[in-house]
mmCIF file of C-alpha atoms and ligand atoms in Angstrom:
data_model
loop_
_atom_site.group_PDB
_atom_site.id
_atom_site.type_symbol
_atom_site.label_atom_id
_atom_site.label_comp_id
_atom_site.label_asym_id
_atom_site.label_seq_id
_atom_site.Cartn_x
_atom_site.Cartn_y
_atom_site.Cartn_z
ATOM 1 C CA MET S 1 121.977 -197.170 -134.332
ATOM 2 C CA LYS S 2 125.279 -198.970 -134.161
ATOM 3 C CA LYS S 3 127.700 -197.841 -136.776
ATOM 4 C CA ASN S 4 129.365 -200.625 -138.676
ATOM 5 C CA ILE S 5 133.012 -199.645 -138.882
ATOM 6 C CA ASN S 6 133.747 -202.937 -140.591
ATOM 7 C CA ASN S 7 131.874 -201.886 -143.695
ATOM 8 C CA LYS S 8 134.868 -202.450 -145.935
ATOM 9 C CA ALA S 9 136.146 -205.785 -147.169
ATOM 10 C CA LEU S 10 139.414 -207.030 -148.481
ATOM 11 C CA PHE S 11 138.146 -209.657 -150.901
ATOM 12 C CA LEU S 12 140.719 -212.330 -151.599
ATOM 13 C CA ASP S 13 140.923 -214.950 -154.248
ATOM 14 C CA ARG S 14 142.341 -218.100 -152.655
ATOM 15 C CA ASP S 15 144.586 -220.184 -154.914
ATOM 16 C CA GLY S 16 147.628 -218.251 -156.081
ATOM 17 C CA VAL S 17 146.906 -215.405 -153.677
ATOM 18 C CA LEU S 18 146.748 -217.038 -150.215
ATOM 19 C CA ASN S 19 148.150 -220.466 -150.974
ATOM 20 C CA HIS S 20 150.441 -221.786 -153.652
ATOM 21 C CA LEU S 21 149.058 -223.591 -156.655
ATOM 22 C CA ILE S 22 150.139 -227.218 -157.017
ATOM 23 C CA ASN S 23 150.941 -227.935 -160.660
ATOM 24 C CA LYS S 24 148.604 -225.085 -161.662
ATOM 25 C CA ARG S 25 145.726 -226.577 -159.648
ATOM 26 C CA PRO S 26 144.402 -226.012 -156.128
ATOM 27 C CA PRO S 27 145.632 -228.238 -153.298
ATOM 28 C CA TRP S 28 143.493 -231.361 -153.129
ATOM 29 C CA LEU S 29 145.091 -232.853 -150.023
ATOM 30 C CA LEU S 30 145.878 -231.341 -146.638
ATOM 31 C CA LYS S 31 149.569 -232.050 -147.122
ATOM 32 C CA GLU S 32 149.541 -230.070 -150.362
ATOM 33 C CA ILE S 33 148.562 -226.839 -148.607
ATOM 34 C CA LYS S 34 151.364 -224.268 -148.748
ATOM 35 C CA ILE S 35 150.382 -220.819 -147.574
ATOM 36 C CA TYR S 36 152.342 -217.733 -148.623
ATOM 37 C CA GLN S 37 154.053 -216.098 -145.650
ATOM 38 C CA GLU S 38 152.804 -212.742 -146.868
ATOM 39 C CA ALA S 39 149.229 -214.036 -146.758
ATOM 40 C CA PHE S 40 149.356 -214.229 -142.953
ATOM 41 C CA LYS S 41 150.601 -210.657 -142.875
ATOM 42 C CA LEU S 42 148.032 -209.276 -145.256
ATOM 43 C CA VAL S 43 145.150 -210.812 -143.321
ATOM 44 C CA LYS S 44 146.467 -209.271 -140.114
ATOM 45 C CA LEU S 45 147.000 -205.937 -141.842
ATOM 46 C CA ALA S 46 143.428 -205.972 -143.162
ATOM 47 C CA LYS S 47 141.998 -206.654 -139.706
ATOM 48 C CA ARG S 48 144.115 -203.934 -138.115
ATOM 49 C CA ARG S 49 142.817 -201.430 -140.677
ATOM 50 C CA PHE S 50 139.192 -202.575 -140.181
ATOM 51 C CA TYR S 51 138.849 -204.337 -143.503
ATOM 52 C CA LEU S 52 137.019 -207.627 -143.261
ATOM 53 C CA PRO S 53 139.038 -210.337 -145.029
ATOM 54 C CA ILE S 54 136.659 -212.371 -147.175
ATOM 55 C CA VAL S 55 137.657 -215.167 -149.541
ATOM 56 C CA ILE S 56 135.788 -215.440 -152.824
ATOM 57 C CA SER S 57 136.895 -218.494 -154.740
ATOM 58 C CA ASN S 58 135.882 -220.674 -157.672
ATOM 59 C CA GLN S 59 136.286 -224.329 -156.667
ATOM 60 C CA PRO S 60 134.866 -226.354 -159.534
ATOM 61 C CA ASP S 61 136.853 -229.573 -159.020
ATOM 62 C CA ALA S 62 134.338 -231.433 -156.836
ATOM 63 C CA GLY S 63 131.532 -230.545 -159.233
ATOM 64 C CA ARG S 64 133.655 -231.875 -162.069
ATOM 65 C CA GLY S 65 134.239 -235.105 -160.175
ATOM 66 C CA THR S 66 137.990 -234.660 -159.696
ATOM 67 C CA ILE S 67 137.825 -234.701 -155.887
ATOM 68 C CA SER S 68 135.078 -235.180 -153.321
ATOM 69 C CA TYR S 69 133.148 -232.298 -151.754
ATOM 70 C CA GLU S 70 134.369 -233.557 -148.360
ATOM 71 C CA LYS S 71 138.013 -233.155 -149.391
ATOM 72 C CA LEU S 72 137.327 -229.775 -150.943
ATOM 73 C CA HIS S 73 135.768 -228.454 -147.758
ATOM 74 C CA LEU S 74 138.387 -230.094 -145.527
ATOM 75 C CA VAL S 75 141.223 -228.439 -147.446
ATOM 76 C CA ASN S 76 139.407 -225.097 -147.518
ATOM 77 C CA LYS S 77 138.641 -225.171 -143.770
ATOM 78 C CA LYS S 78 142.303 -225.824 -143.026
ATOM 79 C CA ILE S 79 143.423 -222.850 -145.133
ATOM 80 C CA MET S 80 140.801 -220.584 -143.535
ATOM 81 C CA ASN S 81 141.725 -221.753 -140.018
ATOM 82 C CA GLU S 82 145.439 -221.254 -140.562
ATOM 83 C CA LEU S 83 144.878 -217.733 -141.821
ATOM 84 C CA GLN S 84 142.065 -216.969 -139.364
ATOM 85 C CA ILE S 85 139.682 -215.928 -142.085
ATOM 86 C CA GLU S 86 136.101 -216.352 -140.890
ATOM 87 C CA GLN S 87 134.226 -215.656 -144.093
ATOM 88 C CA PHE S 88 134.573 -217.478 -147.366
ATOM 89 C CA PHE S 89 132.278 -217.838 -150.332
ATOM 90 C CA LEU S 90 133.053 -220.742 -152.611
ATOM 91 C CA CYS S 91 131.449 -221.295 -155.980
ATOM 92 C CA THR S 92 131.541 -225.059 -156.420
ATOM 93 C CA HIS S 93 129.607 -225.022 -159.673
ATOM 94 C CA PRO S 94 131.659 -226.785 -162.342
ATOM 95 C CA TYR S 95 131.287 -224.489 -165.332
ATOM 96 C CA ASP S 96 130.334 -220.997 -166.436
ATOM 97 C CA GLY S 97 126.693 -220.299 -167.157
ATOM 98 C CA GLU S 98 125.245 -222.421 -164.340
ATOM 99 C CA CYS S 99 125.091 -219.890 -161.535
ATOM 100 C CA ASP S 100 125.683 -216.259 -160.684
ATOM 101 C CA CYS S 101 128.529 -216.909 -158.265
ATOM 102 C CA ARG S 102 131.251 -218.269 -160.514
ATOM 103 C CA LYS S 103 133.757 -215.505 -161.205
ATOM 104 C CA PRO S 104 133.853 -213.505 -163.484
ATOM 105 C CA LEU S 105 130.278 -213.108 -162.227
ATOM 106 C CA PRO S 106 130.013 -211.077 -159.017
ATOM 107 C CA GLY S 107 127.219 -212.991 -157.201
ATOM 108 C CA ASN S 108 129.308 -213.909 -154.189
ATOM 109 C CA PHE S 109 130.410 -210.307 -153.682
ATOM 110 C CA PHE S 110 126.767 -209.272 -153.407
ATOM 111 C CA LYS S 111 126.045 -212.116 -150.983
ATOM 112 C CA ALA S 112 128.932 -210.941 -148.796
ATOM 113 C CA GLN S 113 127.738 -207.356 -149.136
ATOM 114 C CA LYS S 114 124.246 -208.209 -147.857
ATOM 115 C CA ILE S 115 125.480 -210.271 -144.931
ATOM 116 C CA ASN S 116 128.001 -207.660 -143.759
ATOM 117 C CA ASN S 117 126.392 -204.458 -144.974
ATOM 118 C CA LEU S 118 129.538 -203.654 -146.926
ATOM 119 C CA ASP S 119 130.360 -200.589 -148.946
ATOM 120 C CA LEU S 120 131.652 -202.282 -152.084
ATOM 121 C CA LYS S 121 133.091 -199.035 -153.452
ATOM 122 C CA LYS S 122 135.420 -198.873 -150.459
ATOM 123 C CA SER S 123 136.289 -202.555 -150.736
ATOM 124 C CA ILE S 124 139.219 -204.112 -152.557
ATOM 125 C CA MET S 125 139.568 -207.354 -154.508
ATOM 126 C CA VAL S 126 142.883 -209.158 -154.915
ATOM 127 C CA GLY S 127 143.203 -211.864 -157.556
ATOM 128 C CA ASP S 128 145.737 -213.563 -159.786
ATOM 129 C CA ARG S 129 143.516 -214.007 -162.820
ATOM 130 C CA ASP S 130 141.506 -211.725 -165.039
ATOM 131 C CA LYS S 131 138.259 -213.405 -163.998
ATOM 132 C CA ASP S 132 138.905 -212.275 -160.401
ATOM 133 C CA ILE S 133 139.502 -208.745 -161.598
ATOM 134 C CA ILE S 134 136.436 -208.682 -163.830
ATOM 135 C CA ALA S 135 134.256 -209.966 -160.970
ATOM 136 C CA GLY S 136 135.692 -207.348 -158.610
ATOM 137 C CA ASN S 137 135.125 -204.605 -161.159
ATOM 138 C CA ARG S 138 131.541 -205.726 -161.723
ATOM 139 C CA ALA S 139 130.953 -205.591 -157.973
ATOM 140 C CA GLY S 140 132.244 -202.010 -157.927
ATOM 141 C CA CYS S 141 135.389 -202.728 -155.924
ATOM 142 C CA LYS S 142 138.931 -201.514 -156.449
ATOM 143 C CA THR S 143 140.955 -204.316 -157.969
ATOM 144 C CA ILE S 144 144.533 -205.531 -157.601
ATOM 145 C CA LYS S 145 146.039 -208.152 -159.870
ATOM 146 C CA ILE S 146 148.991 -210.149 -158.598
ATOM 147 C CA SER S 147 150.684 -211.657 -161.601
ATOM 148 C CA GLU S 148 153.771 -211.436 -163.747
ATOM 149 C CA LYS S 149 151.435 -210.250 -166.491
ATOM 150 C CA ASN S 150 149.889 -206.843 -165.974
ATOM 151 C CA SER S 151 146.196 -206.441 -166.662
ATOM 152 C CA GLU S 152 144.653 -203.251 -167.995
ATOM 153 C CA LEU S 153 141.439 -204.351 -166.319
ATOM 154 C CA ALA S 154 142.900 -203.963 -162.833
ATOM 155 C CA ASP S 155 143.214 -200.685 -160.946
ATOM 156 C CA PHE S 156 146.594 -201.841 -159.631
ATOM 157 C CA ASN S 157 149.111 -204.477 -160.701
ATOM 158 C CA VAL S 158 151.787 -206.120 -158.567
ATOM 159 C CA ASP S 159 154.215 -208.816 -159.619
ATOM 160 C CA ASN S 160 154.800 -210.588 -156.319
ATOM 161 C CA HIS S 161 153.501 -210.998 -152.791
ATOM 162 C CA GLN S 162 155.944 -208.590 -151.177
ATOM 163 C CA ASN S 163 154.821 -205.827 -153.482
ATOM 164 C CA LEU S 164 151.212 -206.757 -152.794
ATOM 165 C CA LEU S 165 151.811 -206.211 -149.081
ATOM 166 C CA LYS S 166 153.473 -202.863 -149.739
ATOM 167 C CA LEU S 167 150.587 -201.726 -151.917
ATOM 168 C CA LEU S 168 147.969 -202.833 -149.378
ATOM 169 C CA ASP S 169 149.819 -200.978 -146.653
ATOM 170 C CA LYS S 170 149.165 -197.804 -148.684
ATOM 171 C CA LEU S 171 145.660 -198.608 -149.881
ATOM 172 C CA LEU S 172 144.004 -199.893 -146.722
ATOM 173 C CA ILE S 173 143.113 -196.638 -145.032
HETATM 174 MG MG1 MG Y 1 143.552 -217.775 -158.193
HETATM 175 ZN ZN1 ZN Y 2 128.490 -220.772 -158.574
#
């Protein structure tokens, strides 16, 4: 039987981790997309170390009627293409309590696990909000919070993208 060496994932929240927030919201237009330079590096680092980069993101705005689903998917595709991330799992449900995939629920982690036969215990989640960290914890992953505010919920805290890269360089083994 073929051994799956890619059985580990680097799960990534999208907004605030890979691309900048625009006035505390996700980019709604292509021209609003601004990707962190370190994001390109961390995706490459993950691939080199045989961690599958997988985006897990709450995107409730289309469901709330703020933008169209077409725009949402257009913007997301552009971000994924730029970063060369093949797998992304978006929860487009508008509010909590309507699905099992809206973080802090871990449904999308389990979907990704099934598709890729992942070992979630060896996988890592990076997020900028507590709901990312809670979802990652519930899935059994190691968790990293990138924020100016430390979280006791996370296994690791970093305060900026450069320090995130440094930490991942140590953790992705
Ligand atoms: Mg975020
Ligand atoms: Zn959902």
